[in-house]
């Protein structure tokens, strides 16, 4: 363990790390959506869904499993809490155990806390030009989160490793249209599960300088995340603006567990951003109708946000939605469906009702490789995602097989869509120059505009310029080997990895992070309790 | 030539052809869009585009090439017409010839005629249950139009033949989510170009009983189309409701030629529906800015519609848009781009300003095969198409390589998207049953809804049921041969063709159609002038 630096040393190091030219790029900016939001539900419909969710929370309630502190917090703040332990029998005779604290909360109590959530917040990046403003008309893209597998044309599908994680970190850092590192880019299955979070965090911090997400696999892992952000940014700074963002999933329907609420508690107390996301495959974790699914999602998301506000009023929270539907024949989840898109739009309307930043969507597909199905389904999600004005788009690149695979080629294909979306939200310019009067003076009826002065002046910026998609005609395409998009993307991701250069990081900060990680690894390996990092 | 039947005989035959049970299906219904329209331009922006197009029409004008009758019609109705014959030099020194009647028209004169266009109309199908209402909130899907090539996994790309045309007719007839036969499904290159239109029309009429489009390759071919609809429906009936729909392209920028205006004139005088579509690849046939491109499109579309109204007030017309953008590096057209989507949405707003049915979009791609790029680009067009409320969607299935290829597999993959769109426009049900209260009585927090009574009751209809896309997990998918979407679609289209059964057609009508076609073939082969069909 190294000697902890003084406060002054830390400040000095941070200044150094932030000096102009310390990084090679000019910073990522979220999409700023200039378009009207596409909507699918009337204002009355939004109220119906709201009221249904209030009824669910008051009459059915949310079960908190294995985490009495949260039940206590709700009780102290006016909710009705009872211990439930019973067996429930389904119509078909199957039974299920219900055991935990059932929390029932009324609208006034819930909304009193929900209203304390800020409608916008800024997450700090270690390179300050990459800090990100969440909410409003901003749209932030982050890569896929959580797959245990990686996929590529080269090897098909295999278990993901730490090196895969590091590769996706590198690709994310290089991706101009990914604004945020995301979190669990893949599960690094070659690393002991106890200390995996440390390797992932170190990869996020050292291989990129964009914002990143925190670990939620254990309350101690959340504490480790907070400590590492304190090392980078300082303990005070991260309490002014969050330096990490944690994905807290409900174990739907209507249930939260100790793991998720434990992590939520750590982050909320440290005033880090909390993304509360019901995990819904309609037909399984929610009813098969979208109205009920949306009401349930609303109940679960607001319940988690309410908890964060009870713990620490003003904690930045995001209203999350992960919502697909089940294939009623096979039981598999479907993506890019019309039902998913409708729910995505309606979810955005619900989040806006509460003035909360919204997370949903991505480039989803059920397909196992980036084939035509993957393209249709992914585009069928990312277009609604952007038109709904989703503020934080996890899974914007790399997602395959319903989230089980981080695909290398899929990643770079999805980046093309992210780039297109960045153009789309700018809308249509309507200046005098946009009407191109001079071009009609040079170009007669029946002529062409290829050589007009106006066209030449707009040559570089007129249209989105593709990076992976290819417009060659059949003859040229065939002569060059009939390469499909999957093959083309294979070459692109390899080129990116070859050209990767790590952003600079203050050596003193790196040293302290490594020392902290070493302490934690030792504790975890020896199964000793976590000790606070002495600084 | 057979003896022409009497009027009474024809009426009798038609009744027979329309008897219940004469076809094996229950009729196609357009999508009825229950959702708010997605828009991208403010009402002020719509007015700016309108005003710019009025300025183009008044100050720049539209060139009519080789068709003095149209110039006369415009002059007689108040437009300023002058003969122009000059060489224009571009900034780079290239020159171009301009020769024809330049028509300049002011807003009042133009709009006086445009306003006489009906905002909705019904196209007759020979099976009346397949007749279609155009306009309003209806969305009608039709297959790809115009490709000289066909594509398949089996043979790559080759010249299309009449048998290909007939195959796509069969597939269209079978496709539950294609409401309209379309027109030139492929160019039957094995048939003499002079009589090709007769073979295509006979295929549309005999292999399907949905609505179809007319020939526009020559005024006489348009006349042949009208005669054939008269044989099927009767001369009076088709003047009450159009029995065909003709795609009239501007030869953009700001130009119409004798072929298109000649065909338009035939159809308008017979009161058949006219679809006026500027053909714009922005950066080539229009400026590189979307504002100018939209203004030009508006000018061209309204000019063509104005002409139809001058010829025959009340003629059903559709405001058409075919708008892509050029790849500024290669010069190739791009599809599924953000610029295209913006223009598609804005075009819908313009058409609605004039209360005109709108045609745009489809399942567009620049890709040569149905790979991931094709999926992304196609979905990136069809989603905006439907969210913009496009009333007539040509190219909804089969489009590859910028419209040069009718792809067999692409066709069935696109059908999946059409099916999804049919669900999407229904929106979210908000009845008491949709909120599924009973499901929460059976399913406790943390349980699952798979076996709930509510889920079982909605089992069949809850979600869109995929026909080609596949949700299997990796293990099952690999065990079954790692079949991608392209391969899967190959099997599907072959199965469809194998299962195809032609709809019934009154033998007397068929006989008369064949007799008429024989007369025309003889005239065309012997280069004799067209004679009217004696009936």
Short mmCIF file of N, CA and C in Angstrom, two decimals, chain B residues 104-232:
data_model
loop_
_atom_site.label_atom_id
_atom_site.label_comp_id
_atom_site.label_asym_id
_atom_site.label_seq_id
_atom_site.Cartn_x
_atom_site.Cartn_y
_atom_site.Cartn_z
N UNK B 104 -44.16 28.86 -66.03
CA UNK B 104 -44.10 29.53 -64.72
C UNK B 104 -45.52 29.80 -64.27
N UNK B 105 -45.79 29.46 -63.04
CA UNK B 105 -47.18 29.52 -62.56
C UNK B 105 -47.20 30.14 -61.17
N UNK B 106 -48.19 30.98 -60.93
CA UNK B 106 -48.24 31.62 -59.60
C UNK B 106 -49.08 30.80 -58.64
N UNK B 107 -48.95 31.14 -57.36
CA UNK B 107 -49.58 30.36 -56.30
C UNK B 107 -51.10 30.27 -56.47
N UNK B 108 -51.73 31.41 -56.75
CA UNK B 108 -53.21 31.39 -56.83
C UNK B 108 -53.69 30.44 -57.92
N UNK B 109 -53.05 30.52 -59.10
CA UNK B 109 -53.46 29.67 -60.21
C UNK B 109 -53.23 28.20 -59.86
N UNK B 110 -52.04 27.91 -59.38
CA UNK B 110 -51.70 26.52 -59.04
C UNK B 110 -52.66 25.97 -57.99
N UNK B 111 -52.82 26.72 -56.89
CA UNK B 111 -53.60 26.19 -55.77
C UNK B 111 -55.08 26.08 -56.12
N UNK B 112 -55.54 26.92 -57.03
CA UNK B 112 -56.94 26.80 -57.49
C UNK B 112 -57.19 25.39 -58.02
N UNK B 113 -56.21 24.86 -58.74
CA UNK B 113 -56.38 23.50 -59.28
C UNK B 113 -56.07 22.42 -58.25
N UNK B 114 -54.98 22.62 -57.52
CA UNK B 114 -54.59 21.60 -56.53
C UNK B 114 -55.74 21.33 -55.56
N UNK B 115 -56.44 22.40 -55.19
CA UNK B 115 -57.54 22.26 -54.22
C UNK B 115 -58.67 21.38 -54.72
N UNK B 116 -58.74 21.13 -56.01
CA UNK B 116 -59.84 20.31 -56.53
C UNK B 116 -59.56 18.81 -56.43
N UNK B 117 -58.39 18.47 -55.92
CA UNK B 117 -58.03 17.06 -55.75
C UNK B 117 -58.76 16.48 -54.54
N UNK B 118 -59.39 15.32 -54.69
CA UNK B 118 -60.04 14.73 -53.51
C UNK B 118 -58.99 14.29 -52.48
N UNK B 119 -59.32 14.44 -51.21
CA UNK B 119 -58.36 14.06 -50.17
C UNK B 119 -58.35 12.56 -49.91
N UNK B 120 -59.40 11.88 -50.33
CA UNK B 120 -59.45 10.43 -50.22
C UNK B 120 -60.09 9.86 -51.48
N UNK B 121 -59.79 8.63 -51.80
CA UNK B 121 -60.49 7.95 -52.91
C UNK B 121 -60.37 6.45 -52.71
N UNK B 122 -61.20 5.73 -53.44
CA UNK B 122 -61.21 4.26 -53.37
C UNK B 122 -60.74 3.69 -54.68
N UNK B 123 -59.73 2.83 -54.63
CA UNK B 123 -59.35 2.09 -55.85
C UNK B 123 -60.05 0.75 -55.85
N UNK B 124 -60.65 0.42 -57.00
CA UNK B 124 -61.34 -0.86 -57.13
C UNK B 124 -60.36 -2.00 -57.34
N UNK B 125 -60.63 -3.12 -56.68
CA UNK B 125 -59.93 -4.37 -56.98
C UNK B 125 -60.93 -5.30 -57.65
N UNK B 126 -60.44 -6.21 -58.46
CA UNK B 126 -61.39 -7.08 -59.17
C UNK B 126 -62.12 -7.99 -58.19
N UNK B 127 -61.50 -8.27 -57.06
CA UNK B 127 -62.25 -8.86 -55.95
C UNK B 127 -62.63 -7.72 -55.02
N UNK B 128 -63.92 -7.38 -54.95
CA UNK B 128 -64.29 -6.13 -54.26
C UNK B 128 -63.87 -6.07 -52.80
N UNK B 129 -63.69 -7.22 -52.17
CA UNK B 129 -63.24 -7.16 -50.77
C UNK B 129 -61.81 -6.65 -50.66
N UNK B 130 -61.13 -6.57 -51.80
CA UNK B 130 -59.75 -6.05 -51.80
C UNK B 130 -59.65 -4.61 -52.30
N UNK B 131 -60.78 -3.97 -52.55
CA UNK B 131 -60.73 -2.55 -52.93
C UNK B 131 -60.15 -1.76 -51.76
N UNK B 132 -59.48 -0.66 -52.07
CA UNK B 132 -58.68 0.04 -51.06
C UNK B 132 -59.03 1.52 -50.97
N UNK B 133 -59.15 2.00 -49.72
CA UNK B 133 -59.36 3.43 -49.49
C UNK B 133 -58.02 4.12 -49.26
N UNK B 134 -57.73 5.09 -50.10
CA UNK B 134 -56.47 5.84 -50.01
C UNK B 134 -56.70 7.14 -49.24
N UNK B 135 -55.70 7.53 -48.44
CA UNK B 135 -55.72 8.82 -47.76
C UNK B 135 -56.08 8.70 -46.30
N UNK B 136 -56.22 9.82 -45.64
CA UNK B 136 -56.56 9.84 -44.22
C UNK B 136 -55.52 9.15 -43.38
N UNK B 137 -55.97 8.24 -42.54
CA UNK B 137 -55.06 7.51 -41.65
C UNK B 137 -54.74 6.11 -42.17
N UNK B 138 -55.11 5.88 -43.44
CA UNK B 138 -54.85 4.55 -44.01
C UNK B 138 -53.43 4.45 -44.55
N UNK B 139 -52.84 3.30 -44.34
CA UNK B 139 -51.49 3.01 -44.87
C UNK B 139 -51.59 1.74 -45.70
N UNK B 140 -51.21 1.86 -46.98
CA UNK B 140 -51.33 0.75 -47.93
C UNK B 140 -49.93 0.33 -48.35
N UNK B 141 -49.64 -0.97 -48.23
CA UNK B 141 -48.34 -1.49 -48.62
C UNK B 141 -48.41 -2.15 -50.00
N UNK B 142 -47.44 -1.82 -50.85
CA UNK B 142 -47.31 -2.45 -52.17
C UNK B 142 -45.85 -2.86 -52.36
N UNK B 143 -45.60 -3.87 -53.19
CA UNK B 143 -44.22 -4.36 -53.35
C UNK B 143 -43.34 -3.41 -54.18
N UNK B 144 -42.08 -3.80 -54.27
CA UNK B 144 -41.07 -3.05 -55.03
C UNK B 144 -41.53 -2.84 -56.47
N UNK B 145 -41.08 -1.75 -57.08
CA UNK B 145 -41.50 -1.33 -58.42
C UNK B 145 -40.26 -1.02 -59.24
N UNK B 146 -40.10 -1.68 -60.36
CA UNK B 146 -39.13 -1.25 -61.35
C UNK B 146 -37.81 -1.96 -61.55
N UNK B 147 -37.39 -2.89 -60.68
CA UNK B 147 -36.04 -3.44 -60.83
C UNK B 147 -35.85 -4.24 -62.12
N UNK B 148 -34.73 -4.01 -62.81
CA UNK B 148 -34.39 -4.84 -63.98
C UNK B 148 -33.81 -6.20 -63.59
N UNK B 149 -33.37 -6.34 -62.34
CA UNK B 149 -32.74 -7.59 -61.91
C UNK B 149 -33.57 -8.27 -60.83
N UNK B 150 -33.34 -9.56 -60.69
CA UNK B 150 -33.82 -10.28 -59.51
C UNK B 150 -32.61 -10.83 -58.77
N UNK B 151 -32.79 -11.04 -57.47
CA UNK B 151 -31.71 -11.56 -56.65
C UNK B 151 -32.19 -12.69 -55.78
N UNK B 152 -31.31 -13.65 -55.56
CA UNK B 152 -31.61 -14.75 -54.64
C UNK B 152 -30.31 -15.39 -54.20
N UNK B 153 -30.37 -16.00 -53.03
CA UNK B 153 -29.24 -16.78 -52.54
C UNK B 153 -28.85 -17.86 -53.54
N UNK B 154 -29.82 -18.32 -54.32
CA UNK B 154 -29.58 -19.44 -55.22
C UNK B 154 -28.72 -19.07 -56.43
N UNK B 155 -28.89 -17.83 -56.92
CA UNK B 155 -28.19 -17.50 -58.16
C UNK B 155 -27.52 -16.14 -58.13
N UNK B 156 -27.52 -15.46 -57.00
CA UNK B 156 -26.94 -14.12 -56.95
C UNK B 156 -27.86 -13.12 -57.60
N UNK B 157 -27.37 -12.46 -58.66
CA UNK B 157 -28.18 -11.47 -59.37
C UNK B 157 -28.25 -11.83 -60.84
N UNK B 158 -29.40 -11.71 -61.45
CA UNK B 158 -29.51 -11.91 -62.89
C UNK B 158 -30.64 -11.04 -63.43
N UNK B 159 -30.70 -10.92 -64.79
CA UNK B 159 -31.78 -10.20 -65.45
C UNK B 159 -33.13 -10.83 -65.08
N UNK B 160 -34.10 -9.99 -64.84
CA UNK B 160 -35.42 -10.50 -64.50
C UNK B 160 -36.17 -10.95 -65.75
N UNK B 161 -37.05 -11.93 -65.57
CA UNK B 161 -37.87 -12.46 -66.66
C UNK B 161 -39.35 -12.34 -66.30
N UNK B 162 -40.18 -12.66 -67.28
CA UNK B 162 -41.62 -12.65 -67.02
C UNK B 162 -41.99 -13.66 -65.93
N UNK B 163 -41.28 -14.78 -65.90
CA UNK B 163 -41.60 -15.76 -64.86
C UNK B 163 -41.28 -15.19 -63.48
N UNK B 164 -40.21 -14.39 -63.38
CA UNK B 164 -39.94 -13.70 -62.11
C UNK B 164 -41.10 -12.77 -61.77
N UNK B 165 -41.53 -12.02 -62.78
CA UNK B 165 -42.66 -11.11 -62.55
C UNK B 165 -43.85 -11.89 -61.99
N UNK B 166 -44.12 -13.01 -62.61
CA UNK B 166 -45.26 -13.82 -62.18
C UNK B 166 -45.04 -14.38 -60.78
N UNK B 167 -43.80 -14.73 -60.48
CA UNK B 167 -43.52 -15.20 -59.12
C UNK B 167 -43.78 -14.11 -58.08
N UNK B 168 -43.33 -12.90 -58.37
CA UNK B 168 -43.56 -11.82 -57.40
C UNK B 168 -45.04 -11.46 -57.33
N UNK B 169 -45.78 -11.64 -58.45
CA UNK B 169 -47.24 -11.48 -58.39
C UNK B 169 -47.84 -12.50 -57.43
N UNK B 170 -47.39 -13.72 -57.55
CA UNK B 170 -47.92 -14.79 -56.69
C UNK B 170 -47.61 -14.50 -55.22
N UNK B 171 -46.35 -14.12 -54.97
CA UNK B 171 -45.95 -13.83 -53.58
C UNK B 171 -46.76 -12.66 -53.02
N UNK B 172 -46.99 -11.67 -53.86
CA UNK B 172 -47.76 -10.50 -53.40
C UNK B 172 -49.19 -10.89 -53.08
N UNK B 173 -49.77 -11.72 -53.94
CA UNK B 173 -51.13 -12.16 -53.69
C UNK B 173 -51.23 -12.90 -52.36
N UNK B 174 -50.21 -13.67 -52.06
CA UNK B 174 -50.24 -14.48 -50.84
C UNK B 174 -49.90 -13.67 -49.59
N UNK B 175 -49.27 -12.52 -49.78
CA UNK B 175 -48.76 -11.77 -48.63
C UNK B 175 -49.88 -11.04 -47.93
N UNK B 176 -50.16 -11.47 -46.74
CA UNK B 176 -51.28 -10.91 -45.98
C UNK B 176 -51.08 -9.42 -45.70
N UNK B 177 -49.83 -8.97 -45.62
CA UNK B 177 -49.59 -7.57 -45.27
C UNK B 177 -49.24 -6.70 -46.47
N UNK B 178 -49.37 -7.23 -47.68
CA UNK B 178 -49.33 -6.38 -48.87
C UNK B 178 -50.77 -6.21 -49.34
N UNK B 179 -51.17 -4.97 -49.42
CA UNK B 179 -52.57 -4.69 -49.72
C UNK B 179 -52.81 -4.48 -51.20
N UNK B 180 -51.74 -4.22 -51.93
CA UNK B 180 -51.82 -3.74 -53.31
C UNK B 180 -50.78 -4.50 -54.12
N UNK B 181 -51.13 -4.85 -55.36
CA UNK B 181 -50.19 -5.58 -56.22
C UNK B 181 -48.97 -4.77 -56.62
N UNK B 182 -49.07 -3.42 -56.56
CA UNK B 182 -48.02 -2.60 -57.14
C UNK B 182 -48.08 -2.64 -58.65
N UNK B 183 -46.92 -2.42 -59.29
CA UNK B 183 -46.91 -2.36 -60.74
C UNK B 183 -45.78 -3.19 -61.33
N UNK B 184 -44.71 -2.53 -61.75
CA UNK B 184 -43.60 -3.23 -62.39
C UNK B 184 -42.77 -3.96 -61.33
N UNK B 185 -43.24 -5.12 -60.93
CA UNK B 185 -42.59 -5.88 -59.86
C UNK B 185 -41.14 -6.17 -60.21
N UNK B 186 -40.93 -6.52 -61.48
CA UNK B 186 -39.59 -6.56 -62.09
C UNK B 186 -39.80 -6.19 -63.55
N UNK B 187 -38.73 -5.83 -64.24
CA UNK B 187 -38.81 -5.64 -65.69
C UNK B 187 -38.65 -7.01 -66.35
N UNK B 188 -39.68 -7.50 -67.05
CA UNK B 188 -39.56 -8.81 -67.70
C UNK B 188 -38.72 -8.68 -68.98
N UNK B 189 -37.42 -8.79 -68.81
CA UNK B 189 -36.49 -8.47 -69.91
C UNK B 189 -36.50 -9.49 -71.04
N UNK B 190 -37.13 -10.65 -70.82
CA UNK B 190 -37.21 -11.66 -71.87
C UNK B 190 -38.38 -11.40 -72.81
N UNK B 191 -39.14 -10.36 -72.55
CA UNK B 191 -40.31 -10.05 -73.38
C UNK B 191 -40.03 -8.76 -74.15
N UNK B 192 -40.47 -8.73 -75.40
CA UNK B 192 -40.33 -7.53 -76.23
C UNK B 192 -40.85 -6.32 -75.47
N UNK B 193 -40.04 -5.27 -75.45
CA UNK B 193 -40.38 -4.11 -74.63
C UNK B 193 -41.71 -3.49 -75.06
N UNK B 194 -42.09 -3.66 -76.34
CA UNK B 194 -43.32 -3.04 -76.82
C UNK B 194 -44.57 -3.64 -76.19
N UNK B 195 -44.53 -4.96 -75.94
CA UNK B 195 -45.75 -5.61 -75.44
C UNK B 195 -45.64 -6.13 -74.01
N UNK B 196 -44.53 -5.79 -73.38
CA UNK B 196 -44.27 -6.20 -72.01
C UNK B 196 -45.40 -5.79 -71.06
N UNK B 197 -45.93 -4.59 -71.30
CA UNK B 197 -46.96 -4.08 -70.36
C UNK B 197 -48.18 -4.99 -70.37
N UNK B 198 -48.47 -5.61 -71.52
CA UNK B 198 -49.64 -6.50 -71.60
C UNK B 198 -49.43 -7.74 -70.73
N UNK B 199 -48.22 -8.28 -70.78
CA UNK B 199 -47.92 -9.47 -69.96
C UNK B 199 -47.97 -9.13 -68.47
N UNK B 200 -47.45 -7.95 -68.14
CA UNK B 200 -47.45 -7.57 -66.73
C UNK B 200 -48.88 -7.38 -66.23
N UNK B 201 -49.69 -6.70 -67.04
CA UNK B 201 -51.08 -6.47 -66.62
C UNK B 201 -51.83 -7.79 -66.51
N UNK B 202 -51.61 -8.69 -67.47
CA UNK B 202 -52.29 -10.00 -67.39
C UNK B 202 -51.86 -10.76 -66.14
N UNK B 203 -50.59 -10.65 -65.79
CA UNK B 203 -50.13 -11.33 -64.56
C UNK B 203 -50.83 -10.73 -63.34
N UNK B 204 -50.85 -9.40 -63.27
CA UNK B 204 -51.51 -8.76 -62.13
C UNK B 204 -52.97 -9.20 -62.01
N UNK B 205 -53.63 -9.28 -63.16
CA UNK B 205 -55.07 -9.54 -63.14
C UNK B 205 -55.36 -11.02 -62.89
N UNK B 206 -54.54 -11.91 -63.45
CA UNK B 206 -54.87 -13.33 -63.35
C UNK B 206 -54.29 -13.99 -62.10
N UNK B 207 -53.13 -13.52 -61.64
CA UNK B 207 -52.45 -14.21 -60.54
C UNK B 207 -52.81 -13.65 -59.17
N UNK B 208 -53.48 -12.51 -59.17
CA UNK B 208 -53.88 -11.88 -57.92
C UNK B 208 -55.23 -11.21 -58.13
N UNK B 209 -55.91 -10.87 -57.07
CA UNK B 209 -57.16 -10.14 -57.22
C UNK B 209 -57.16 -8.87 -56.38
N UNK B 210 -55.94 -8.39 -56.12
CA UNK B 210 -55.82 -7.12 -55.40
C UNK B 210 -55.70 -5.98 -56.43
N UNK B 211 -55.73 -4.75 -55.94
CA UNK B 211 -55.55 -3.57 -56.81
C UNK B 211 -54.20 -3.61 -57.50
N UNK B 212 -54.12 -3.00 -58.70
CA UNK B 212 -52.84 -2.97 -59.40
C UNK B 212 -52.61 -1.62 -60.05
N UNK B 213 -51.35 -1.41 -60.45
CA UNK B 213 -50.96 -0.14 -61.07
C UNK B 213 -50.92 -0.28 -62.59
N UNK B 214 -51.01 0.88 -63.27
CA UNK B 214 -51.07 0.90 -64.71
C UNK B 214 -49.72 1.16 -65.35
N UNK B 215 -49.66 0.90 -66.66
CA UNK B 215 -48.43 1.13 -67.41
C UNK B 215 -48.28 2.61 -67.74
N UNK B 216 -47.04 3.09 -67.64
CA UNK B 216 -46.77 4.51 -67.94
C UNK B 216 -45.67 4.67 -68.98
N UNK B 217 -45.30 3.56 -69.63
CA UNK B 217 -44.15 3.62 -70.53
C UNK B 217 -44.50 4.27 -71.88
N UNK B 218 -45.78 4.45 -72.15
CA UNK B 218 -46.20 5.10 -73.39
C UNK B 218 -47.67 5.46 -73.21
N UNK B 219 -48.13 6.52 -73.85
CA UNK B 219 -49.55 6.89 -73.73
C UNK B 219 -50.44 5.74 -74.19
N UNK B 220 -50.02 5.02 -75.26
CA UNK B 220 -50.83 3.89 -75.73
C UNK B 220 -50.88 2.77 -74.68
N UNK B 221 -49.79 2.58 -73.97
CA UNK B 221 -49.80 1.56 -72.92
C UNK B 221 -50.76 1.95 -71.81
N UNK B 222 -50.82 3.25 -71.53
CA UNK B 222 -51.80 3.74 -70.56
C UNK B 222 -53.21 3.46 -71.07
N UNK B 223 -53.42 3.71 -72.36
CA UNK B 223 -54.74 3.42 -72.94
C UNK B 223 -55.08 1.93 -72.82
N UNK B 224 -54.09 1.09 -73.05
CA UNK B 224 -54.33 -0.36 -72.92
C UNK B 224 -54.73 -0.71 -71.49
N UNK B 225 -54.06 -0.08 -70.55
CA UNK B 225 -54.40 -0.33 -69.14
C UNK B 225 -55.85 0.05 -68.87
N UNK B 226 -56.23 1.23 -69.35
CA UNK B 226 -57.60 1.69 -69.12
C UNK B 226 -58.60 0.73 -69.77
N UNK B 227 -58.31 0.31 -70.99
CA UNK B 227 -59.22 -0.64 -71.67
C UNK B 227 -59.36 -1.92 -70.85
N UNK B 228 -58.25 -2.42 -70.35
CA UNK B 228 -58.33 -3.69 -69.60
C UNK B 228 -59.14 -3.51 -68.31
N UNK B 229 -59.02 -2.36 -67.64
CA UNK B 229 -59.85 -2.14 -66.45
C UNK B 229 -61.32 -1.99 -66.85
N UNK B 230 -61.56 -1.42 -68.04
CA UNK B 230 -62.95 -1.33 -68.51
C UNK B 230 -63.53 -2.71 -68.76
N UNK B 231 -62.70 -3.61 -69.29
CA UNK B 231 -63.17 -4.98 -69.53
C UNK B 231 -63.52 -5.65 -68.20
N UNK B 232 -62.73 -5.40 -67.19
CA UNK B 232 -62.97 -6.06 -65.90
C UNK B 232 -64.13 -5.42 -65.15
#
